[in-house]
CSV table of N, CA, C and O in Angstrom, one decimal:
chain,number,residue,atom,x,y,z
A,196,GLN,N,15.4,-5.4,-18.5
A,196,GLN,CA,14.6,-6.5,-18.6
A,196,GLN,C,14.9,-7.8,-17.6
A,196,GLN,O,15.9,-8.0,-17.6
A,197,VAL,N,13.9,-8.4,-17.4
A,197,VAL,CA,14.3,-9.8,-16.6
A,197,VAL,C,13.3,-10.8,-17.4
A,197,VAL,O,12.5,-10.6,-17.4
A,198,GLN,N,13.6,-11.8,-17.6
A,198,GLN,CA,13.2,-12.9,-18.3
A,198,GLN,C,13.1,-14.1,-17.2
A,198,GLN,O,14.1,-14.2,-16.7
A,199,LEU,N,11.8,-14.4,-16.9
A,199,LEU,CA,11.7,-15.5,-15.9
A,199,LEU,C,11.2,-17.0,-16.7
A,199,LEU,O,10.1,-16.9,-17.4
A,200,VAL,N,11.6,-17.8,-16.1
A,200,VAL,CA,11.2,-19.1,-16.8
A,200,VAL,C,10.9,-20.1,-15.8
A,200,VAL,O,12.0,-20.4,-14.8
A,201,GLU,N,9.8,-20.5,-15.6
A,201,GLU,CA,9.4,-21.6,-14.5
A,201,GLU,C,9.6,-23.0,-14.9
A,201,GLU,O,9.8,-23.4,-16.5
A,202,SER,N,9.8,-23.8,-13.9
A,202,SER,CA,10.1,-25.2,-14.3
A,202,SER,C,9.5,-26.0,-13.1
A,202,SER,O,9.6,-25.4,-12.2
A,203,GLY,N,9.7,-27.3,-13.2
A,203,GLY,CA,9.2,-28.3,-12.2
A,203,GLY,C,7.9,-28.5,-11.7
A,203,GLY,O,7.6,-29.4,-11.1
A,204,GLY,N,7.0,-28.3,-12.9
A,204,GLY,CA,5.6,-28.3,-12.6
A,204,GLY,C,5.0,-29.7,-13.0
A,204,GLY,O,6.0,-30.5,-13.8
A,205,GLY,N,4.1,-30.4,-12.7
A,205,GLY,CA,3.4,-31.6,-13.3
A,205,GLY,C,2.4,-32.2,-12.2
A,205,GLY,O,1.6,-31.4,-11.9
A,206,LEU,N,2.3,-33.6,-12.3
A,206,LEU,CA,1.3,-34.0,-11.5
A,206,LEU,C,1.9,-34.7,-10.3
A,206,LEU,O,2.9,-35.2,-10.1
A,207,ALA,N,1.1,-34.7,-9.0
A,207,ALA,CA,1.4,-35.2,-7.7
A,207,ALA,C,0.0,-35.6,-7.4
A,207,ALA,O,-1.1,-35.1,-7.4
A,208,GLN,N,0.2,-36.4,-6.1
A,208,GLN,CA,-0.9,-36.9,-5.5
A,208,GLN,C,-1.2,-36.0,-4.5
A,208,GLN,O,-0.2,-35.3,-3.8
A,209,ALA,N,-2.4,-35.9,-3.8
A,209,ALA,CA,-2.5,-35.3,-2.5
A,209,ALA,C,-1.8,-36.0,-1.5
A,209,ALA,O,-1.6,-36.9,-1.5
A,210,GLY,N,-1.1,-35.0,-1.0
A,210,GLY,CA,-0.3,-35.2,0.2
A,210,GLY,C,1.3,-35.2,-0.1
A,210,GLY,O,2.1,-35.4,0.6
A,211,GLY,N,1.4,-35.0,-1.3
A,211,GLY,CA,2.6,-35.3,-2.3
A,211,GLY,C,3.3,-33.8,-2.0
A,211,GLY,O,2.9,-32.9,-1.9
A,212,SER,N,4.7,-33.9,-2.7
A,212,SER,CA,5.3,-32.5,-3.1
A,212,SER,C,5.6,-32.4,-4.4
A,212,SER,O,5.9,-33.3,-5.1
A,213,LEU,N,6.1,-31.2,-4.7
A,213,LEU,CA,6.6,-30.5,-6.1
A,213,LEU,C,7.4,-29.6,-5.6
A,213,LEU,O,7.3,-28.8,-4.6
A,214,ARG,N,8.4,-29.5,-6.3
A,214,ARG,CA,9.4,-28.3,-6.2
A,214,ARG,C,9.3,-27.4,-7.5
A,214,ARG,O,9.9,-28.0,-8.7
A,215,LEU,N,8.9,-26.4,-7.4
A,215,LEU,CA,9.3,-25.3,-8.9
A,215,LEU,C,10.6,-24.4,-8.4
A,215,LEU,O,10.7,-24.0,-7.6
A,216,SER,N,10.9,-24.3,-9.9
A,216,SER,CA,12.0,-23.4,-9.9
A,216,SER,C,11.6,-22.1,-10.8
A,216,SER,O,11.0,-22.4,-11.7
A,217,CYS,N,12.3,-21.2,-10.7
A,217,CYS,CA,12.2,-20.0,-11.4
A,217,CYS,C,13.8,-19.6,-11.8
A,217,CYS,O,14.2,-19.1,-10.8
A,218,ALA,N,13.8,-19.5,-13.3
A,218,ALA,CA,15.4,-19.0,-13.4
A,218,ALA,C,15.0,-17.6,-14.2
A,218,ALA,O,14.5,-17.5,-15.3
A,219,ALA,N,16.3,-16.9,-13.9
A,219,ALA,CA,16.3,-15.6,-14.2
A,219,ALA,C,17.4,-15.2,-15.1
A,219,ALA,O,18.4,-15.8,-15.0
A,220,SER,N,16.9,-14.2,-16.3
A,220,SER,CA,18.2,-13.8,-17.1
A,220,SER,C,18.0,-12.6,-17.4
A,220,SER,O,16.5,-11.9,-17.4
A,221,GLY,N,18.9,-11.7,-17.9
A,221,GLY,CA,18.7,-10.4,-18.5
A,221,GLY,C,19.4,-9.4,-17.4
A,221,GLY,O,20.1,-8.5,-17.9
A,222,ARG,N,18.8,-9.6,-16.2
A,222,ARG,CA,19.2,-8.7,-15.1
A,222,ARG,C,19.1,-9.4,-14.0
A,222,ARG,O,18.7,-10.3,-13.7
A,223,THR,N,20.2,-9.1,-13.0
A,223,THR,CA,20.1,-9.9,-11.7
A,223,THR,C,18.8,-9.5,-11.0
A,223,THR,O,18.3,-8.5,-10.8
A,224,ILE,N,18.3,-10.5,-10.2
A,224,ILE,CA,17.3,-10.6,-9.3
A,224,ILE,C,17.5,-10.0,-8.2
A,224,ILE,O,16.5,-9.8,-7.4
A,225,SER,N,18.6,-9.6,-7.7
A,225,SER,CA,18.9,-9.3,-6.4
A,225,SER,C,18.4,-7.8,-6.1
A,225,SER,O,18.4,-7.6,-4.9
A,226,SER,N,17.9,-7.3,-7.1
A,226,SER,CA,17.3,-5.9,-6.8
A,226,SER,C,15.6,-5.8,-6.6
A,226,SER,O,15.1,-4.9,-6.6
A,227,TYR,N,15.2,-7.2,-6.8
A,227,TYR,CA,13.8,-7.5,-6.9
A,227,TYR,C,13.2,-8.3,-6.0
A,227,TYR,O,14.0,-9.3,-5.5
A,228,THR,N,12.1,-8.1,-5.4
A,228,THR,CA,11.4,-8.9,-4.6
A,228,THR,C,10.9,-10.1,-5.5
A,228,THR,O,10.5,-9.7,-6.8
A,229,MET,N,10.9,-11.4,-5.3
A,229,MET,CA,10.5,-12.2,-6.2
A,229,MET,C,9.1,-13.0,-5.6
A,229,MET,O,9.0,-13.2,-4.2
A,230,GLY,N,7.9,-13.0,-6.4
A,230,GLY,CA,6.7,-13.7,-6.0
A,230,GLY,C,6.3,-14.7,-7.0
A,230,GLY,O,7.0,-14.9,-8.0
A,231,TRP,N,5.4,-15.5,-6.3
A,231,TRP,CA,4.9,-16.5,-6.9
A,231,TRP,C,3.3,-16.5,-6.8
A,231,TRP,O,2.7,-16.0,-5.6
A,232,PHE,N,2.6,-16.5,-7.8
A,232,PHE,CA,1.0,-16.4,-7.9
A,232,PHE,C,0.7,-17.7,-8.5
A,232,PHE,O,1.4,-18.5,-9.4
A,233,ARG,N,-0.5,-17.9,-8.6
A,233,ARG,CA,-1.1,-19.0,-9.1
A,233,ARG,C,-2.4,-18.6,-9.8
A,233,ARG,O,-3.1,-18.0,-9.2
A,234,GLN,N,-3.1,-19.3,-10.8
A,234,GLN,CA,-4.1,-19.2,-11.4
A,234,GLN,C,-4.9,-20.6,-11.6
A,234,GLN,O,-4.2,-21.2,-12.4
A,235,ALA,N,-6.2,-20.9,-11.0
A,235,ALA,CA,-6.7,-22.1,-11.1
A,235,ALA,C,-7.8,-21.8,-12.0
A,235,ALA,O,-8.1,-20.8,-12.4
A,236,PRO,N,-8.4,-23.0,-12.7
A,236,PRO,CA,-9.0,-22.8,-13.9
A,236,PRO,C,-10.5,-22.0,-13.6
A,236,PRO,O,-11.3,-22.5,-12.6
A,237,GLY,N,-10.8,-21.1,-14.2
A,237,GLY,CA,-11.9,-20.5,-14.2
A,237,GLY,C,-11.9,-19.4,-12.9
A,237,GLY,O,-13.0,-18.7,-12.3
A,238,LYS,N,-10.4,-19.1,-12.1
A,238,LYS,CA,-10.5,-18.3,-11.1
A,238,LYS,C,-9.5,-17.2,-11.5
A,238,LYS,O,-8.8,-17.2,-12.5
A,239,GLU,N,-9.4,-16.2,-10.9
A,239,GLU,CA,-8.5,-15.1,-11.0
A,239,GLU,C,-7.0,-15.5,-10.4
A,239,GLU,O,-7.1,-16.3,-9.5
A,240,ARG,N,-6.0,-15.0,-11.1
A,240,ARG,CA,-4.4,-15.3,-10.4
A,240,ARG,C,-4.6,-14.7,-9.1
A,240,ARG,O,-5.0,-13.5,-8.9
A,241,GLU,N,-3.9,-15.5,-8.2
A,241,GLU,CA,-3.9,-15.2,-6.7
A,241,GLU,C,-2.5,-15.2,-6.2
A,241,GLU,O,-1.7,-16.0,-6.6
A,242,PHE,N,-2.2,-14.5,-5.3
A,242,PHE,CA,-1.0,-14.2,-4.5
A,242,PHE,C,-0.7,-15.7,-3.9
A,242,PHE,O,-1.5,-16.0,-3.1
A,243,VAL,N,0.6,-16.1,-3.8
A,243,VAL,CA,1.1,-17.4,-3.4
A,243,VAL,C,2.1,-17.0,-2.1
A,243,VAL,O,2.0,-17.4,-0.9
A,244,VAL,N,3.4,-16.1,-2.4
A,244,VAL,CA,4.3,-16.0,-1.7
A,244,VAL,C,5.0,-15.2,-2.2
A,244,VAL,O,5.3,-15.0,-3.3
A,245,ALA,N,5.8,-13.9,-1.3
A,245,ALA,CA,6.8,-13.0,-1.9
A,245,ALA,C,8.1,-13.4,-0.8
A,245,ALA,O,7.9,-13.5,0.4
A,246,ILE,N,9.1,-13.1,-1.6
A,246,ILE,CA,10.4,-13.3,-0.7
A,246,ILE,C,11.1,-11.7,-1.0
A,246,ILE,O,11.6,-11.6,-2.2
A,247,SER,N,12.0,-11.3,-0.2
A,247,SER,CA,12.5,-10.1,0.0
A,247,SER,C,13.5,-10.3,-1.0
A,247,SER,O,14.1,-11.3,-1.3
A,248,GLU,N,14.3,-9.1,-1.4
A,248,GLU,CA,15.4,-9.2,-2.3
A,248,GLU,C,16.6,-9.8,-1.7
A,248,GLU,O,17.4,-10.7,-2.5
A,249,ARG,N,16.8,-10.0,-0.5
A,249,ARG,CA,18.1,-10.7,0.2
A,249,ARG,C,17.1,-11.8,1.0
A,249,ARG,O,18.4,-12.5,1.6
A,250,GLY,N,16.0,-12.1,0.8
A,250,GLY,CA,15.4,-13.1,1.4
A,250,GLY,C,15.0,-13.1,3.0
A,250,GLY,O,14.9,-14.0,3.6
A,251,GLY,N,15.3,-11.8,3.5
A,251,GLY,CA,15.2,-11.7,5.2
A,251,GLY,C,13.6,-11.6,5.5
A,251,GLY,O,13.1,-11.9,6.3
A,252,THR,N,12.6,-11.2,4.2
A,252,THR,CA,11.5,-11.3,4.6
A,252,THR,C,10.5,-12.1,3.6
A,252,THR,O,10.6,-11.9,2.5
A,253,VAL,N,9.9,-12.9,4.3
A,253,VAL,CA,8.8,-14.1,3.4
A,253,VAL,C,7.3,-13.6,3.9
A,253,VAL,O,7.2,-13.4,4.9
A,254,TYR,N,6.4,-13.6,2.8
A,254,TYR,CA,4.9,-13.5,3.3
A,254,TYR,C,4.3,-14.5,2.4
A,254,TYR,O,4.5,-14.6,1.1
A,255,PHE,N,3.7,-15.4,3.2
A,255,PHE,CA,3.0,-16.5,2.4
A,255,PHE,C,1.3,-16.3,2.6
A,255,PHE,O,1.0,-15.6,3.6
A,256,ALA,N,0.8,-16.7,1.5
A,256,ALA,CA,-0.9,-16.3,1.6
A,256,ALA,C,-1.3,-17.5,2.7
A,256,ALA,O,-0.6,-18.7,2.9
A,257,ASP,N,-2.4,-17.4,3.3
A,257,ASP,CA,-2.7,-18.3,4.4
A,257,ASP,C,-2.9,-19.6,3.9
A,257,ASP,O,-2.8,-20.5,4.7
A,258,SER,N,-3.6,-19.8,2.7
A,258,SER,CA,-3.9,-21.1,2.2
A,258,SER,C,-2.6,-22.0,1.9
A,258,SER,O,-2.9,-23.3,1.6
A,259,VAL,N,-1.6,-21.5,1.9
A,259,VAL,CA,-0.2,-22.1,1.7
A,259,VAL,C,0.6,-22.2,3.0
A,259,VAL,O,1.8,-22.9,3.0
A,260,LYS,N,0.4,-21.3,3.8
A,260,LYS,CA,1.3,-21.2,5.0
A,260,LYS,C,1.4,-22.7,5.6
A,260,LYS,O,0.5,-23.3,5.9
A,261,GLY,N,2.7,-23.0,5.9
A,261,GLY,CA,3.0,-24.1,6.8
A,261,GLY,C,3.1,-25.4,5.7
A,261,GLY,O,3.7,-26.5,6.5
A,262,ARG,N,2.8,-25.1,4.7
A,262,ARG,CA,2.9,-26.3,3.6
A,262,ARG,C,4.2,-25.8,2.4
A,262,ARG,O,4.8,-26.9,1.9
A,263,PHE,N,4.4,-24.6,2.3
A,263,PHE,CA,4.9,-24.1,1.0
A,263,PHE,C,6.3,-23.5,1.9
A,263,PHE,O,6.2,-22.8,2.8
A,264,THR,N,7.5,-23.8,1.2
A,264,THR,CA,8.5,-22.8,1.5
A,264,THR,C,9.2,-22.2,0.3
A,264,THR,O,9.2,-22.7,-0.8
A,265,ILE,N,10.0,-21.0,0.4
A,265,ILE,CA,10.4,-20.4,-1.0
A,265,ILE,C,11.8,-20.0,-0.3
A,265,ILE,O,12.2,-19.8,0.7
A,266,SER,N,12.6,-20.2,-1.5
A,266,SER,CA,14.0,-19.8,-1.2
A,266,SER,C,14.6,-19.1,-2.6
A,266,SER,O,14.0,-19.5,-3.3
A,267,ARG,N,15.7,-18.3,-2.5
A,267,ARG,CA,16.1,-17.7,-3.7
A,267,ARG,C,17.7,-17.7,-3.5
A,267,ARG,O,18.4,-17.9,-2.3
A,268,ASP,N,18.5,-17.7,-4.6
A,268,ASP,CA,19.9,-17.8,-4.8
A,268,ASP,C,20.3,-16.6,-6.0
A,268,ASP,O,20.2,-16.8,-6.8
A,269,ASN,N,20.6,-15.3,-5.0
A,269,ASN,CA,20.6,-14.6,-6.1
A,269,ASN,C,22.0,-14.8,-6.9
A,269,ASN,O,22.1,-14.2,-8.0
A,270,ALA,N,23.0,-15.4,-6.6
A,270,ALA,CA,24.0,-15.7,-7.3
A,270,ALA,C,23.9,-16.5,-8.5
A,270,ALA,O,24.6,-16.3,-9.4
A,271,LYS,N,22.9,-17.4,-8.2
A,271,LYS,CA,22.6,-18.3,-9.2
A,271,LYS,C,21.2,-17.7,-10.2
A,271,LYS,O,20.9,-18.5,-11.0
A,272,HIS,N,20.9,-16.6,-9.7
A,272,HIS,CA,19.5,-16.1,-10.3
A,272,HIS,C,18.2,-17.0,-10.6
A,272,HIS,O,17.6,-17.0,-11.5
A,273,THR,N,18.3,-17.7,-9.2
A,273,THR,CA,17.1,-18.4,-9.1
A,273,THR,C,16.2,-18.5,-8.0
A,273,THR,O,16.7,-18.0,-6.8
A,274,VAL,N,15.0,-19.1,-7.9
A,274,VAL,CA,14.1,-18.9,-7.0
A,274,VAL,C,13.4,-20.3,-7.1
A,274,VAL,O,12.9,-20.6,-8.2
A,275,SER,N,13.0,-20.9,-5.8
A,275,SER,CA,12.6,-22.3,-5.7
A,275,SER,C,11.3,-22.3,-4.9
A,275,SER,O,11.4,-21.3,-3.4
A,276,LEU,N,10.4,-23.2,-5.1
A,276,LEU,CA,9.2,-22.6,-4.4
A,276,LEU,C,9.0,-24.4,-4.1
A,276,LEU,O,8.6,-25.2,-5.0
A,277,GLN,N,9.2,-24.7,-2.7
A,277,GLN,CA,9.0,-26.1,-2.4
A,277,GLN,C,7.4,-26.2,-1.8
A,277,GLN,O,7.2,-25.6,-0.8
A,278,MET,N,6.6,-27.2,-2.5
A,278,MET,CA,5.4,-27.4,-2.1
A,278,MET,C,5.1,-28.7,-1.4
A,278,MET,O,5.4,-29.7,-2.2
A,279,ASN,N,4.9,-28.9,0.0
A,279,ASN,CA,4.6,-30.1,0.4
A,279,ASN,C,3.2,-30.1,0.9
A,279,ASN,O,2.2,-29.1,0.8
A,280,SER,N,2.5,-31.3,1.2
A,280,SER,CA,1.6,-31.6,1.7
A,280,SER,C,0.3,-31.2,0.6
A,280,SER,O,-0.9,-30.3,1.0
A,281,LEU,N,0.6,-31.3,-0.5
A,281,LEU,CA,-0.4,-30.7,-1.6
A,281,LEU,C,-1.8,-31.0,-1.5
A,281,LEU,O,-1.9,-32.3,-1.0
A,282,LYS,N,-2.6,-30.2,-1.9
A,282,LYS,CA,-4.1,-30.4,-2.0
A,282,LYS,C,-4.7,-30.3,-3.4
A,282,LYS,O,-4.1,-29.7,-4.2
A,283,PRO,N,-5.8,-31.2,-3.7
A,283,PRO,CA,-6.3,-30.7,-5.0
A,283,PRO,C,-6.5,-29.1,-5.3
A,283,PRO,O,-6.5,-28.9,-6.4
A,284,GLU,N,-6.8,-28.5,-4.2
A,284,GLU,CA,-7.1,-27.0,-4.6
A,284,GLU,C,-5.8,-26.4,-4.9
A,284,GLU,O,-5.9,-25.2,-5.0
A,285,ASP,N,-4.6,-26.8,-4.8
A,285,ASP,CA,-3.4,-26.2,-5.3
A,285,ASP,C,-3.2,-26.3,-6.5
A,285,ASP,O,-2.3,-25.7,-7.4
A,286,THR,N,-4.0,-27.0,-7.4
A,286,THR,CA,-4.2,-27.3,-8.5
A,286,THR,C,-4.3,-25.9,-9.6
A,286,THR,O,-5.1,-25.2,-9.2
A,287,ALA,N,-3.3,-25.3,-10.2
A,287,ALA,CA,-3.2,-24.3,-10.7
A,287,ALA,C,-2.1,-24.0,-11.9
A,287,ALA,O,-1.0,-24.8,-11.9
A,288,VAL,N,-2.1,-23.1,-12.6
A,288,VAL,CA,-0.9,-22.4,-13.1
A,288,VAL,C,0.1,-21.9,-12.5
A,288,VAL,O,-0.7,-20.7,-11.9
A,289,TYR,N,1.2,-22.0,-12.0
A,289,TYR,CA,2.1,-21.1,-11.1
A,289,TYR,C,2.8,-20.4,-11.9
A,289,TYR,O,3.5,-20.6,-12.9
A,290,TYR,N,2.9,-19.0,-11.6
A,290,TYR,CA,3.8,-17.8,-12.2
A,290,TYR,C,4.8,-17.3,-11.2
A,290,TYR,O,4.5,-17.0,-10.3
A,291,CYS,N,6.0,-17.3,-11.7
A,291,CYS,CA,7.1,-16.6,-11.0
A,291,CYS,C,7.1,-14.9,-11.5
A,291,CYS,O,6.8,-14.5,-12.8
A,292,SER,N,7.4,-14.2,-10.5
A,292,SER,CA,7.3,-12.8,-10.9
A,292,SER,C,8.3,-12.0,-10.0
A,292,SER,O,8.8,-12.5,-9.0
A,293,ALA,N,8.7,-10.8,-10.8
A,293,ALA,CA,10.1,-10.1,-10.1
A,293,ALA,C,9.1,-8.7,-10.0
A,293,ALA,O,8.8,-8.2,-10.9
A,294,GLY,N,9.4,-7.9,-8.9
A,294,GLY,CA,8.9,-6.5,-8.7
A,294,GLY,C,9.5,-5.9,-7.3
A,294,GLY,O,10.6,-6.3,-6.7
A,295,SER,N,8.2,-5.4,-6.5
A,295,SER,CA,8.5,-5.0,-5.3
A,295,SER,C,7.4,-5.8,-4.6
A,295,SER,O,6.7,-6.6,-4.9
A,296,PHE,N,7.9,-5.5,-3.2
A,296,PHE,CA,7.2,-6.5,-2.1
A,296,PHE,C,5.7,-6.4,-2.2
A,296,PHE,O,5.3,-5.0,-1.7
A,297,SER,N,4.9,-7.0,-2.5
A,297,SER,CA,3.5,-6.9,-2.6
A,297,SER,C,2.6,-8.2,-2.8
A,297,SER,O,3.4,-9.1,-3.0
A,298,THR,N,1.6,-8.2,-2.5
A,298,THR,CA,0.7,-9.1,-2.6
A,298,THR,C,-0.3,-9.0,-3.7
A,298,THR,O,-1.1,-10.0,-4.3
A,299,LEU,N,0.0,-8.1,-4.5
A,299,LEU,CA,-0.7,-7.8,-5.6
A,299,LEU,C,0.0,-7.6,-6.8
A,299,LEU,O,1.4,-7.6,-7.0
A,300,GLU,N,-0.7,-8.2,-8.0
A,300,GLU,CA,-0.1,-8.3,-9.0
A,300,GLU,C,0.5,-7.1,-9.8
A,300,GLU,O,1.6,-7.2,-10.3
A,301,SER,N,0.0,-5.8,-9.5
A,301,SER,CA,0.5,-4.7,-10.0
A,301,SER,C,1.9,-4.6,-9.4
A,301,SER,O,2.6,-3.5,-9.7
A,302,GLY,N,2.3,-4.9,-8.2
A,302,GLY,CA,3.5,-4.7,-7.7
A,302,GLY,C,4.6,-5.3,-8.3
A,302,GLY,O,5.7,-5.1,-8.0
A,303,TYR,N,4.4,-6.3,-9.5
A,303,TYR,CA,5.3,-7.1,-10.2
A,303,TYR,C,5.3,-6.7,-11.7
A,303,TYR,O,4.2,-6.4,-12.3
A,304,SER,N,6.6,-6.3,-12.3
A,304,SER,CA,6.8,-5.9,-13.4
A,304,SER,C,7.0,-7.1,-14.4
A,304,SER,O,6.9,-6.9,-15.5
A,305,TYR,N,7.7,-8.1,-14.0
A,305,TYR,CA,7.9,-9.2,-14.8
A,305,TYR,C,7.3,-10.5,-14.3
A,305,TYR,O,7.4,-10.8,-13.1
A,306,TRP,N,7.1,-11.4,-15.3
A,306,TRP,CA,6.3,-12.5,-15.2
A,306,TRP,C,6.8,-13.6,-16.1
A,306,TRP,O,7.2,-13.5,-17.3
A,307,GLY,N,6.9,-15.0,-15.7
A,307,GLY,CA,7.1,-16.0,-16.2
A,307,GLY,C,6.0,-16.2,-17.2
A,307,GLY,O,5.0,-15.7,-16.8
A,308,GLN,N,6.1,-17.6,-17.8
A,308,GLN,CA,5.0,-17.9,-18.8
A,308,GLN,C,4.1,-18.7,-17.9
A,308,GLN,O,3.2,-19.2,-18.2
A,309,GLY,N,4.4,-19.4,-16.9
A,309,GLY,CA,3.8,-20.3,-15.8
A,309,GLY,C,4.1,-21.8,-16.2
A,309,GLY,O,4.6,-22.1,-17.3
A,310,THR,N,3.8,-22.5,-15.1
A,310,THR,CA,3.9,-23.8,-15.3
A,310,THR,C,3.0,-24.7,-14.5
A,310,THR,O,2.3,-24.4,-13.4
A,311,GLN,N,2.4,-25.8,-14.8
A,311,GLN,CA,1.1,-26.3,-14.6
A,311,GLN,C,1.4,-27.1,-13.5
A,311,GLN,O,2.4,-28.1,-13.4
A,312,VAL,N,0.5,-27.0,-12.3
A,312,VAL,CA,0.9,-28.1,-11.1
A,312,VAL,C,-0.7,-28.5,-11.0
A,312,VAL,O,-1.8,-27.9,-11.0
A,313,THR,N,-0.9,-29.9,-11.1
A,313,THR,CA,-2.1,-30.8,-11.0
A,313,THR,C,-1.9,-31.8,-10.0
A,313,THR,O,-1.0,-32.5,-9.8
A,314,VAL,N,-2.9,-31.6,-8.9
A,314,VAL,CA,-2.9,-32.4,-7.7
A,314,VAL,C,-4.0,-33.3,-8.1
A,314,VAL,O,-5.2,-32.7,-7.8
A,315,SER,N,-4.0,-34.5,-7.8
A,315,SER,CA,-5.1,-35.8,-7.9
A,315,SER,C,-5.4,-35.8,-6.6
A,315,SER,O,-4.5,-36.3,-5.8
A,316,SER,N,-6.5,-36.2,-6.2
A,316,SER,CA,-7.2,-36.7,-4.9
A,316,SER,C,-7.2,-38.2,-4.8
A,316,SER,O,-6.9,-38.8,-5.5
């Protein structure tokens, strides 16, 4: 079992930045692809980014490419999502997940509880 806890969400202005963190416990995350998904009000949860087990492969959704970056520290059991040039449409609950490399929710076995990100215009 892997327990994931997100932090770092909050309110930002359009054009601003936020950094989300995901802390894992229970089992090492080095065996898992780590992903971030988000769910906006009234919409389905959508893929944001995935980073492979050792960080060698990263895949971003087109909507965040060039604005978001992801990093992981397997020794510290953490994953970070740096979000720059934020837009109001980035407003959503952001979820950290662990599983296999995929853009689909079904590829991930473990999920955090989510952290709210709100971007004002």
